[in-house]
mmCIF file of C-alpha atoms in Angstrom:
data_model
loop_
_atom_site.group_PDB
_atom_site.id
_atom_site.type_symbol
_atom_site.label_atom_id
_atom_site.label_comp_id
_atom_site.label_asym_id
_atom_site.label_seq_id
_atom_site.Cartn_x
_atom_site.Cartn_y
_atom_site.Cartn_z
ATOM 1 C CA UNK Q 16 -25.566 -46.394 78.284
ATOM 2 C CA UNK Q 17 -26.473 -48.559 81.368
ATOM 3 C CA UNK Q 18 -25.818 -45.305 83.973
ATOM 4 C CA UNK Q 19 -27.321 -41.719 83.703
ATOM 5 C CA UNK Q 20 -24.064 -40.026 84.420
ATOM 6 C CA UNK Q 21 -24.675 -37.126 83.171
ATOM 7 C CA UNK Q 22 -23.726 -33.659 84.713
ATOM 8 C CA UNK Q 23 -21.712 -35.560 87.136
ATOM 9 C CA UNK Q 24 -18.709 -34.357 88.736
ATOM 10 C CA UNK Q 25 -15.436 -36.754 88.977
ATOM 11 C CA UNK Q 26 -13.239 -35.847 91.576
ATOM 12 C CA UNK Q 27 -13.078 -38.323 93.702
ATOM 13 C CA UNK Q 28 -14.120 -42.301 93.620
ATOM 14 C CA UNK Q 29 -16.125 -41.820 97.174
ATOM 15 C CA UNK Q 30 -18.790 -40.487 95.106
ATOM 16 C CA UNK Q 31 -19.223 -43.132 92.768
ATOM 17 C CA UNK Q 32 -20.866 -46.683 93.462
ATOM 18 C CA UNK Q 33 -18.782 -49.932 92.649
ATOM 19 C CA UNK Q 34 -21.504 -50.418 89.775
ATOM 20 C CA UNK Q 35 -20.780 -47.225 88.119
ATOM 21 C CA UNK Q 36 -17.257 -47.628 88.453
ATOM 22 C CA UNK Q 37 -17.429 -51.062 86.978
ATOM 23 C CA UNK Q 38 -19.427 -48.806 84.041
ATOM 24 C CA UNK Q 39 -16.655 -46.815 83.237
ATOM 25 C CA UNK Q 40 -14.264 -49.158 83.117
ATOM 26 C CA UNK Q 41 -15.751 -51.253 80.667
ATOM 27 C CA UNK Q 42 -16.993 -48.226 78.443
ATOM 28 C CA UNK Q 43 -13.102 -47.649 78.539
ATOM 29 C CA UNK Q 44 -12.631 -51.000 77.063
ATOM 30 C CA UNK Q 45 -14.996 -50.538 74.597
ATOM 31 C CA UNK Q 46 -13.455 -47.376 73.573
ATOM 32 C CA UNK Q 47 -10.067 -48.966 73.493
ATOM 33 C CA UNK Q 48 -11.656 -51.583 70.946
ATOM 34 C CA UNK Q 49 -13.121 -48.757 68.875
ATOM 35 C CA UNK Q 50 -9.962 -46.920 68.954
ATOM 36 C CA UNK Q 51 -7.992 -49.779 67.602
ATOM 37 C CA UNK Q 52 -10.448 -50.933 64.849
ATOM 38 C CA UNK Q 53 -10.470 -47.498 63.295
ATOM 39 C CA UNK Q 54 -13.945 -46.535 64.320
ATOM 40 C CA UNK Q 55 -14.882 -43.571 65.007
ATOM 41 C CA UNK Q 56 -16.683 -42.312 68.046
ATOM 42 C CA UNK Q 57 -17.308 -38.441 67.801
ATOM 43 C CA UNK Q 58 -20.222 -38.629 70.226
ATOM 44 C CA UNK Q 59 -19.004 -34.887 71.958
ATOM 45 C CA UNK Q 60 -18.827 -33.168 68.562
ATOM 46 C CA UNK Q 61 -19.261 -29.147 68.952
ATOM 47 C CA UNK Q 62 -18.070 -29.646 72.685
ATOM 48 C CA UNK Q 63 -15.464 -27.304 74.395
ATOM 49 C CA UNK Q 64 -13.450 -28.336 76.960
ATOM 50 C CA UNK Q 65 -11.023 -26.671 79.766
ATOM 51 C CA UNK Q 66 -7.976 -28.602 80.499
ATOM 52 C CA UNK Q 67 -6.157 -26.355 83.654
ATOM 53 C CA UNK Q 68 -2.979 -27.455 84.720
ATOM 54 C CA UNK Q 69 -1.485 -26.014 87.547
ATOM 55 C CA UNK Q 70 0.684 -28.952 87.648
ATOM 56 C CA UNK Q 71 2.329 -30.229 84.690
ATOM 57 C CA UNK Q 72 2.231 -33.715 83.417
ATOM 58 C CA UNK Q 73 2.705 -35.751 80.349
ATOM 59 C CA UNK Q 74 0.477 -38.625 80.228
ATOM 60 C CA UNK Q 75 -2.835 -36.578 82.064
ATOM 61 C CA UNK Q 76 -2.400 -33.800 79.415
ATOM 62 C CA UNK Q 77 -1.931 -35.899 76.419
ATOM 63 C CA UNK Q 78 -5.049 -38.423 77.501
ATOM 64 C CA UNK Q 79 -7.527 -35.881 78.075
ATOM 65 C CA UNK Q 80 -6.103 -34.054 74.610
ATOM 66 C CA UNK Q 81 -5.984 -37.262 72.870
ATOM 67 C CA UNK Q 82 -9.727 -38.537 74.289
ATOM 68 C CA UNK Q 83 -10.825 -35.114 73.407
ATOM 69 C CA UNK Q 84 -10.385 -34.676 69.872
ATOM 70 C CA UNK Q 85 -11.112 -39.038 69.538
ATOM 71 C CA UNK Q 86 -14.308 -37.833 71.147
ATOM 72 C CA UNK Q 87 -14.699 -34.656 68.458
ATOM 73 C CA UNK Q 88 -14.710 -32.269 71.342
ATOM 74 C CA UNK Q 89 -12.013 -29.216 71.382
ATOM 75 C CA UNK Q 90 -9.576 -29.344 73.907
ATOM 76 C CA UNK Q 91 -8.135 -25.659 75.575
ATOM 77 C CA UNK Q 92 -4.634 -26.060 77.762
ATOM 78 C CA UNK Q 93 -4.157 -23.802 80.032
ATOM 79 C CA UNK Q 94 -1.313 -23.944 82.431
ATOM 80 C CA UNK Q 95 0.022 -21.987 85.493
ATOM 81 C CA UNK Q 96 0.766 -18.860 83.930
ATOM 82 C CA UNK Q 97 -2.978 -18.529 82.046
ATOM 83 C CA UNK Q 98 -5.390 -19.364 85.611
ATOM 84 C CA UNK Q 99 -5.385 -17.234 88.706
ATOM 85 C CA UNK Q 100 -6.787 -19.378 91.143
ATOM 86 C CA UNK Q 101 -7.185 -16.890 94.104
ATOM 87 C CA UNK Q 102 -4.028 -14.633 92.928
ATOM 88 C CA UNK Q 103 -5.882 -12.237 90.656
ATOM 89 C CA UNK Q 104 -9.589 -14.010 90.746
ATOM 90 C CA UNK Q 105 -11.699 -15.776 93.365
ATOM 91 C CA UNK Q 106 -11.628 -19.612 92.712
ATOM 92 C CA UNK Q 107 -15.746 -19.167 92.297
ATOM 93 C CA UNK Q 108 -15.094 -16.445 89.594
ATOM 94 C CA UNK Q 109 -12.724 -18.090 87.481
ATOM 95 C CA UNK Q 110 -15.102 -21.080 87.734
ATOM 96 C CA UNK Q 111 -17.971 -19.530 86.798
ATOM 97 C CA UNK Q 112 -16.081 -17.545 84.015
ATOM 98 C CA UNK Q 113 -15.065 -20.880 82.710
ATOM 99 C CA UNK Q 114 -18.491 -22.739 83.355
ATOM 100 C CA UNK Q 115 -19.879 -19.946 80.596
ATOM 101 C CA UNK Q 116 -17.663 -20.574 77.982
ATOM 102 C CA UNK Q 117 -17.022 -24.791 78.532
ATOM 103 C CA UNK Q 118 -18.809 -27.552 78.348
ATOM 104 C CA UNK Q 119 -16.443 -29.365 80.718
ATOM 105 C CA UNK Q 120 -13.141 -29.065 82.852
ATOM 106 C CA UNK Q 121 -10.095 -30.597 83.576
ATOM 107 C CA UNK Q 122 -8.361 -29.607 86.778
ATOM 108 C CA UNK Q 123 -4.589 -30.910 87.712
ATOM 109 C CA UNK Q 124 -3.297 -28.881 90.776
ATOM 110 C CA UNK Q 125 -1.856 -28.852 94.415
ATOM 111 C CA UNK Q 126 -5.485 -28.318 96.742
ATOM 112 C CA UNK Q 127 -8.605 -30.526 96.475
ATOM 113 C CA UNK Q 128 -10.610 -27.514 97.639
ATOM 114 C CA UNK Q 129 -9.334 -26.183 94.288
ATOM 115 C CA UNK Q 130 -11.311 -28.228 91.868
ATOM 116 C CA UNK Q 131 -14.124 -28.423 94.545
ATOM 117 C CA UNK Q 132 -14.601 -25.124 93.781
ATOM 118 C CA UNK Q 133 -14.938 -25.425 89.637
ATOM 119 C CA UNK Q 134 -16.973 -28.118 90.902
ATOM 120 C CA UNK Q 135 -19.528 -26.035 92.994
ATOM 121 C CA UNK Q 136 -19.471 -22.546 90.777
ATOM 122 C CA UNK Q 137 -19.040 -23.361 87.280
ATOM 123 C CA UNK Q 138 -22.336 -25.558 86.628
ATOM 124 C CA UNK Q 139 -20.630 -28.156 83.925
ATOM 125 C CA UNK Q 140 -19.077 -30.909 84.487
ATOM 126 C CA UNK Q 141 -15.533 -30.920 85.859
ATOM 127 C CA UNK Q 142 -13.049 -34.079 86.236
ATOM 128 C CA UNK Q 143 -10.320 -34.435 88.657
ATOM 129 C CA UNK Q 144 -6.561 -34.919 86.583
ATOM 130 C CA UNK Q 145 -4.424 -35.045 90.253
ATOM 131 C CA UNK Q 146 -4.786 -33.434 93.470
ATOM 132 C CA UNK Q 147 -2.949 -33.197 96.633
ATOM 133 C CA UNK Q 148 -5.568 -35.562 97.738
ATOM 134 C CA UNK Q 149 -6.672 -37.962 95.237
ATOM 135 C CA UNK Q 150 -6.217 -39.012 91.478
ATOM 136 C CA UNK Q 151 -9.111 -41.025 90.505
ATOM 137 C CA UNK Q 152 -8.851 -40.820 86.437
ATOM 138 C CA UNK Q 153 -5.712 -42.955 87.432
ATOM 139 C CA UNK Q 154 -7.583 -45.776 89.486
ATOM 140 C CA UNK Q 155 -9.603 -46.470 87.102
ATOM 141 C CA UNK Q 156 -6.936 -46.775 84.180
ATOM 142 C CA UNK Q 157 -4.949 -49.160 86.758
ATOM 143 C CA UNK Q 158 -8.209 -51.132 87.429
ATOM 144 C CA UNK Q 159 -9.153 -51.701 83.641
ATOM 145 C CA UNK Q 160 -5.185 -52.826 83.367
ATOM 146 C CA UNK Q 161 -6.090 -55.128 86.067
ATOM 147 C CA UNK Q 162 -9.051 -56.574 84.723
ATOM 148 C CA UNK Q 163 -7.648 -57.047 81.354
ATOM 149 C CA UNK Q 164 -4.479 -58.558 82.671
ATOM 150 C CA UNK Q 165 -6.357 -60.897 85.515
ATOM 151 C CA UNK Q 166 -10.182 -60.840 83.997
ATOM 152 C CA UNK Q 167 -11.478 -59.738 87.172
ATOM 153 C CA UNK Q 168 -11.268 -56.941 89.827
ATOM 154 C CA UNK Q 169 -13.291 -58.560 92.817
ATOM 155 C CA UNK Q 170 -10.560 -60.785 95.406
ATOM 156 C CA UNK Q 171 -7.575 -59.496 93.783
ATOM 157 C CA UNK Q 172 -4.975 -58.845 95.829
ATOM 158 C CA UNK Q 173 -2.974 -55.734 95.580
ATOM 159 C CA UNK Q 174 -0.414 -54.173 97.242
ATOM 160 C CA UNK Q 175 0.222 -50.558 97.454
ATOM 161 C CA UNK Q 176 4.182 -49.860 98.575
ATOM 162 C CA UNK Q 177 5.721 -46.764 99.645
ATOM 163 C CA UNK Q 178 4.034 -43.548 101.075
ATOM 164 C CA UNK Q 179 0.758 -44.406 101.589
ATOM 165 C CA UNK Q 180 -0.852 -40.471 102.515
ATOM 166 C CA UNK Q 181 -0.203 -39.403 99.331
ATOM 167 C CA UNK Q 182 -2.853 -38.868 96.984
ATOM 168 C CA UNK Q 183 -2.116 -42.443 95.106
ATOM 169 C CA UNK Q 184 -2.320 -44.617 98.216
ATOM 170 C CA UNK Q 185 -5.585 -42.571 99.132
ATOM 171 C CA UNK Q 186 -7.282 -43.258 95.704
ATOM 172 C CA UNK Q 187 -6.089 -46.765 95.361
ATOM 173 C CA UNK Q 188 -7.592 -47.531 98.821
ATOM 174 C CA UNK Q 189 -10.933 -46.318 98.082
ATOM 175 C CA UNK Q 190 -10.961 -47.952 94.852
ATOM 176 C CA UNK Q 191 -9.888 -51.196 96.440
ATOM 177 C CA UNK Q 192 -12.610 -50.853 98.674
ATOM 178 C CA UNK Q 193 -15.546 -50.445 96.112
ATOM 179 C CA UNK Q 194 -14.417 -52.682 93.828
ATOM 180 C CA UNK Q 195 -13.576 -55.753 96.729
ATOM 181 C CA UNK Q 196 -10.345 -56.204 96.215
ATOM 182 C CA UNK Q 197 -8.233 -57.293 99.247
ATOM 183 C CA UNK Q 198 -5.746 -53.878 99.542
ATOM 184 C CA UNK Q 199 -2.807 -53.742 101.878
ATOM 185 C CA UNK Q 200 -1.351 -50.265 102.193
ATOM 186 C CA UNK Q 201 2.692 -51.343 102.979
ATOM 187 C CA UNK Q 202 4.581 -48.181 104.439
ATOM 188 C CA UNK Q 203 6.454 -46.916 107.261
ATOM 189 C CA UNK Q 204 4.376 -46.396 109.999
ATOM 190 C CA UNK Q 205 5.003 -42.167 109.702
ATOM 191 C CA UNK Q 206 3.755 -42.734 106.404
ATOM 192 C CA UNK Q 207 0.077 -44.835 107.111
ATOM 193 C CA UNK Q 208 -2.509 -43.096 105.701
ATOM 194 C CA UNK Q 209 -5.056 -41.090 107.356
ATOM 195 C CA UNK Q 210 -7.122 -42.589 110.172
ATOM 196 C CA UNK Q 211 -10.801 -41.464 109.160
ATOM 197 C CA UNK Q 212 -9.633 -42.549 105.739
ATOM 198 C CA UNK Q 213 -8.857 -45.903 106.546
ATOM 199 C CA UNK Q 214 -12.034 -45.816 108.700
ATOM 200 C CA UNK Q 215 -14.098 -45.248 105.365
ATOM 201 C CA UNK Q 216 -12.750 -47.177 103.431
ATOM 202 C CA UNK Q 217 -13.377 -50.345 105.805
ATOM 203 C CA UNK Q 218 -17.073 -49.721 106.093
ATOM 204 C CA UNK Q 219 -17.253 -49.532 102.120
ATOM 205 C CA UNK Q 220 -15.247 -53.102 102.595
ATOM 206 C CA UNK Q 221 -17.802 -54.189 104.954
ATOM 207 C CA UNK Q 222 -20.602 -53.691 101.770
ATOM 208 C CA UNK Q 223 -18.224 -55.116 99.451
ATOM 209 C CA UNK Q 224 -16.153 -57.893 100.974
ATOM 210 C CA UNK Q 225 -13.327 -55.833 100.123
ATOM 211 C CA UNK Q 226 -10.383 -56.166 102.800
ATOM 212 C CA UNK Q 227 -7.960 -53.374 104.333
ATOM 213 C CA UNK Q 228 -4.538 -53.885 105.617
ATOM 214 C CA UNK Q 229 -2.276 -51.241 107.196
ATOM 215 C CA UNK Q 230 0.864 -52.617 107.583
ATOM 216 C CA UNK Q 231 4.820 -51.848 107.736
ATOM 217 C CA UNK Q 232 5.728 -55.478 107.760
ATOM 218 C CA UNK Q 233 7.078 -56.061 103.782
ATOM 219 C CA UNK Q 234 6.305 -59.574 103.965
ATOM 220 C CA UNK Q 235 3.379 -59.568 105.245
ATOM 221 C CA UNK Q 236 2.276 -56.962 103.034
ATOM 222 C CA UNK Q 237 3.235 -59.004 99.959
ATOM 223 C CA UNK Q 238 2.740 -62.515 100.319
ATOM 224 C CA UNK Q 239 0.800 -63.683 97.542
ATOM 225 C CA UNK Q 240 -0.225 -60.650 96.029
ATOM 226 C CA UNK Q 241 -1.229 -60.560 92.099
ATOM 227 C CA UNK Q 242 -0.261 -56.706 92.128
ATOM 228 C CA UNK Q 243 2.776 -54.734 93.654
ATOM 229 C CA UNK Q 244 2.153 -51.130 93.027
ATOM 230 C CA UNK Q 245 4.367 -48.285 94.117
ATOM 231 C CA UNK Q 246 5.152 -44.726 93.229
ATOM 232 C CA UNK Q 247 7.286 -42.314 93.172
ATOM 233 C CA UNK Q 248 8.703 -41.198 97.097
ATOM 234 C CA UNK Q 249 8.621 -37.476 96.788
ATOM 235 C CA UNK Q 250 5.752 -35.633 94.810
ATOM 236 C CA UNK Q 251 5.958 -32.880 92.706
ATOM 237 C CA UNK Q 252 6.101 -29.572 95.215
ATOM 238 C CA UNK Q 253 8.011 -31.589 97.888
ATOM 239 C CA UNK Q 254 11.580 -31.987 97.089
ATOM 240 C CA UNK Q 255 13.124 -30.598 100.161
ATOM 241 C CA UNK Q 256 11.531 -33.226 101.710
ATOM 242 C CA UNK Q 257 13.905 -35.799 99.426
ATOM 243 C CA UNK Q 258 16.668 -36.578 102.018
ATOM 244 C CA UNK Q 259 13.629 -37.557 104.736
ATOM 245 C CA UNK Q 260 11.557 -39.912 102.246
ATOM 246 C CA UNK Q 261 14.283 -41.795 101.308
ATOM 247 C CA UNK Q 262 15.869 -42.303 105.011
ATOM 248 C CA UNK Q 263 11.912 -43.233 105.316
ATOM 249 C CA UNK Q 264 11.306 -45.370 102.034
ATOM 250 C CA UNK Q 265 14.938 -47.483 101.159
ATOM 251 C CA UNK Q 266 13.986 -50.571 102.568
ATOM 252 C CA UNK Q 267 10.562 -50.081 100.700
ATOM 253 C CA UNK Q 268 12.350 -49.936 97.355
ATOM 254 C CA UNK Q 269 10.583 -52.464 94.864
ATOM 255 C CA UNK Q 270 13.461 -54.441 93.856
ATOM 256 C CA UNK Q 271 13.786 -58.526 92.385
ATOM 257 C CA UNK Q 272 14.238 -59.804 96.258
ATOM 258 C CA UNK Q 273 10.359 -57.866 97.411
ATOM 259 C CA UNK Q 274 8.681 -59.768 94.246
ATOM 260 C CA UNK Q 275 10.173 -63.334 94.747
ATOM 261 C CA UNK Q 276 8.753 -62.284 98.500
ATOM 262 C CA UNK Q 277 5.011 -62.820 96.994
ATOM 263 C CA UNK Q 278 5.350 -66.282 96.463
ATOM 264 C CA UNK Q 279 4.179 -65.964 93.159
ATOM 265 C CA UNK Q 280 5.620 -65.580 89.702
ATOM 266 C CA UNK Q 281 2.900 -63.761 87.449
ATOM 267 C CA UNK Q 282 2.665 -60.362 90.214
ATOM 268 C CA UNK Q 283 1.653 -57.856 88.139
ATOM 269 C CA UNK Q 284 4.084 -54.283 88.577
ATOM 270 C CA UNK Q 285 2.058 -51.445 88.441
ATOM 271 C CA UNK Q 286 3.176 -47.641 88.455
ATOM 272 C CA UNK Q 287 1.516 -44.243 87.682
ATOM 273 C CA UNK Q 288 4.494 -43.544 86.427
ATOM 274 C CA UNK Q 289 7.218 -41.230 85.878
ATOM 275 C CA UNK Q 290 9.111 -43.519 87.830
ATOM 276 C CA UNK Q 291 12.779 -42.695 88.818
ATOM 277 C CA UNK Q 292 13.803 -46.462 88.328
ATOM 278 C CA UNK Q 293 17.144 -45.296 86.382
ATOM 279 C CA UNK Q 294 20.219 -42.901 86.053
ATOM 280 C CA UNK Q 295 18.495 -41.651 82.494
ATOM 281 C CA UNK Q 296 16.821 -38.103 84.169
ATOM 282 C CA UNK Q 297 18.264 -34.927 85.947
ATOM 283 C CA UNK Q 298 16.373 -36.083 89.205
ATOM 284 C CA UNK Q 299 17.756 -39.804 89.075
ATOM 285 C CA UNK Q 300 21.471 -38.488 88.669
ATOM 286 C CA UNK Q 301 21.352 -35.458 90.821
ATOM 287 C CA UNK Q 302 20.025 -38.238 93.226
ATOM 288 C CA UNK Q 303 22.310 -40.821 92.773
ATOM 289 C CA UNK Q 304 25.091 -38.045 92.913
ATOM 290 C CA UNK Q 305 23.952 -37.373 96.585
ATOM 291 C CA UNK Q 306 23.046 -40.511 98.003
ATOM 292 C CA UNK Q 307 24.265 -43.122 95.836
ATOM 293 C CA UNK Q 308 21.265 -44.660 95.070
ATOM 294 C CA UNK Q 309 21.139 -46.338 91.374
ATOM 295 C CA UNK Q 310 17.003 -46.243 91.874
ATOM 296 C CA UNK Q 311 14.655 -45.116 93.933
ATOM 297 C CA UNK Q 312 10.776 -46.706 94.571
ATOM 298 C CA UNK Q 313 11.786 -49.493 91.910
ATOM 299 C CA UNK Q 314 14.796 -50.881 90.546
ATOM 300 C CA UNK Q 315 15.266 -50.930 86.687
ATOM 301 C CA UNK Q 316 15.465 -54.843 86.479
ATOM 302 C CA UNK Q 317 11.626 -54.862 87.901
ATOM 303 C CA UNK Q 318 10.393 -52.028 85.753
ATOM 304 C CA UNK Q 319 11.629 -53.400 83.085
ATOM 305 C CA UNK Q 320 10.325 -56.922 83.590
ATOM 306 C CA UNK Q 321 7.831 -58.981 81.520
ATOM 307 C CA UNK Q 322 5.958 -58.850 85.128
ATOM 308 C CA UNK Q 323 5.540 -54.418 84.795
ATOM 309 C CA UNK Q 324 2.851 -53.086 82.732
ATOM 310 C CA UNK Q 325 3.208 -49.865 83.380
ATOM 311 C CA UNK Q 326 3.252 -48.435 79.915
ATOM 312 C CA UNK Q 327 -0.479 -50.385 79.663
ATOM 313 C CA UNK Q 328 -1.475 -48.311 82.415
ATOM 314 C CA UNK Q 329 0.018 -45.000 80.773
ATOM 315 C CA UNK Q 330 -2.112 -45.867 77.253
ATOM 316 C CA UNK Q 331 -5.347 -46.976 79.083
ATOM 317 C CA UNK Q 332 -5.483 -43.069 80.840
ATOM 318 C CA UNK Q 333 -6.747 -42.162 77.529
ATOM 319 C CA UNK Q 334 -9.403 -44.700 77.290
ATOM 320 C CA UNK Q 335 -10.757 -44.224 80.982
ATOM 321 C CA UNK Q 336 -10.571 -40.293 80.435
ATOM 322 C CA UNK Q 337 -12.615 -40.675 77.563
ATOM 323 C CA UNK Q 338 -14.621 -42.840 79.569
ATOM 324 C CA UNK Q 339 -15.948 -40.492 82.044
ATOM 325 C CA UNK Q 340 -15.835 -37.079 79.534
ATOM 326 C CA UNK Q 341 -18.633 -39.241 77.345
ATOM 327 C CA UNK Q 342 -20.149 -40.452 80.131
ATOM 328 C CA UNK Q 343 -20.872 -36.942 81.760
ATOM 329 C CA UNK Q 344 -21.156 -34.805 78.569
ATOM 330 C CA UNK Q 345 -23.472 -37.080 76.477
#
């Protein structure tokens, strides 16, 4: 490998340089290649890893499962009801418990101080699957979509709609950043991001010739992008707050008039997905029920579009996972 990663932490993409970064993504592509030819690639055999979810998800839990056993390592769920996490045990003592007995761990929860903990206690390497403050493991699967969509990362210009303090719009900044792309972060202005955030993430630009736009203004924030992005308005844990977001976030929707806004054609649609684009879930018809709203963050007729590639994104969280558990384990 071109990067000693090794014993590395990954829980956010501040700690990473844009080289590294660039690293991982194209091991992912190389694994994707393996993956598809057949080959095998067992390079964590006799490795045991800790995948806690205190927050449930499809595609996280079935990439790191999937990347897990590809890799020849043996994956161990445990969800809510089998970690304490400072109800019964200490954060440090269920990390160092776990840091005996693993090789690795997965954390997907609610506080970043959570998995900074594993992080500090357990002495193995531990990856960040979603916090309440960043999801890098995501970034990088929407970057390597990027790249193998576009060809490149550096210049591209990406737009990041909706709420823009959530842990998405966070990561996706700081990613933009390192990797030069020109970001706009489009959103209500209750719903910028946070200040020293933003302040970061322009010095990193200044390195990089990355560039960082805070805006509300739609087309602004649009015109001539090669990447709309948005997701979904209300995240898991905050569904009182449903009634607020979407008085907030309606005229954010990404819809057929916001992408002929771009000037361009070929704008890539990009979501983390699930995406409540649809009447086809509980949450989409209880919504629709209350406020009459057909969709939410994105209408059906752009998800659905030969411009979305969301379900590229969804497959390549398995190759980036596997990614970063071979680059810090072997």
């Amino acid at each position: 490998m071109g990067f000693n990663l090794k014993g590395r932490h990954f829980l956010t993409l501040k700690d990473f340089t844009p080289k590294e970064i660039d690293f991982l993504i194209d091991q992912a592509i190389e694994f994707k290649r393996l993956k598809y030819a057949g080959i095998p690639h067992k390079m964590l055999e006799g490795k045991n890893i800790a995948l806690l979810f205190e927050k449930p998800s499809t595609r996280t839990r079935c990439a790191f499962t999937v990347a897990c056993i590809d890799l020849g390592a043996h994956p161990e769920y445990l969800g809510k009801g089998d970690i304490q996490f400072g109800k019964k045990e200490s954060n440090r003592d269920t990390a160092i418990v776990l840091g005996r007995m693993f090789d690795g761990i997965e954390f997907r929860g609610f506080k970043h101080e959570t998995v900074e903990d594993l992080a500090r206690y357990s002495g193995v390497p531990v990856w960040n699957g979603l916090t309440d403050k960043f999801h890098p493991t995501q970034i990088l699967a929407d970057f390597m979509t990027i790249k193998e969509k576009l060809g490149y990362l550096k210049g591209v210009k990406f737009a990041f709609i909706g709420d823009a303090r959530n842990n998405m719009g966070n990561s996706l900044m700081i990613g933009s950043a390192k990797m030069g792309l020109d970001f706009r972060s489009v959103a209500p202005k209750q719903l910028f991001p946070n200040e020293e955030l933003v302040t970061y993430a322009q010095s990193v630009a200044k390195e990089t010739g990355a560039k960082i736009t805070i805006t509300d203004n739609i087309a602004e924030g649009v015109k001539d992008v090669d990447v709309i992005y948005t997701d979904v308005w209300v995240s898991m844990g905050e569904e009182a707050q449903f009634e607020e977001r979407i008085n907030l976030l309606k005229g954010y929707q990404v819809n057929k008039q916001m992408m002929e806004l771009t000037g361009k054609k070929d704008t890539l649609f990009m979501h983390c997905l699930p995406a409540f684009h649809d009447l086809e879930t509980e949450v989409g018809r209880d919504i629709h029920q209350k406020f009459g709203l057909e969709a939410m963050e994105v209408t059906d007729e752009v998800f659905r579009s030969k411009n979305s590639v969301v379900f590229d994104e969804a497959e390549n969280r398995m190759h980036t996972i596997k990614a970063v558990m071979a680059a810090t384990l072997s």
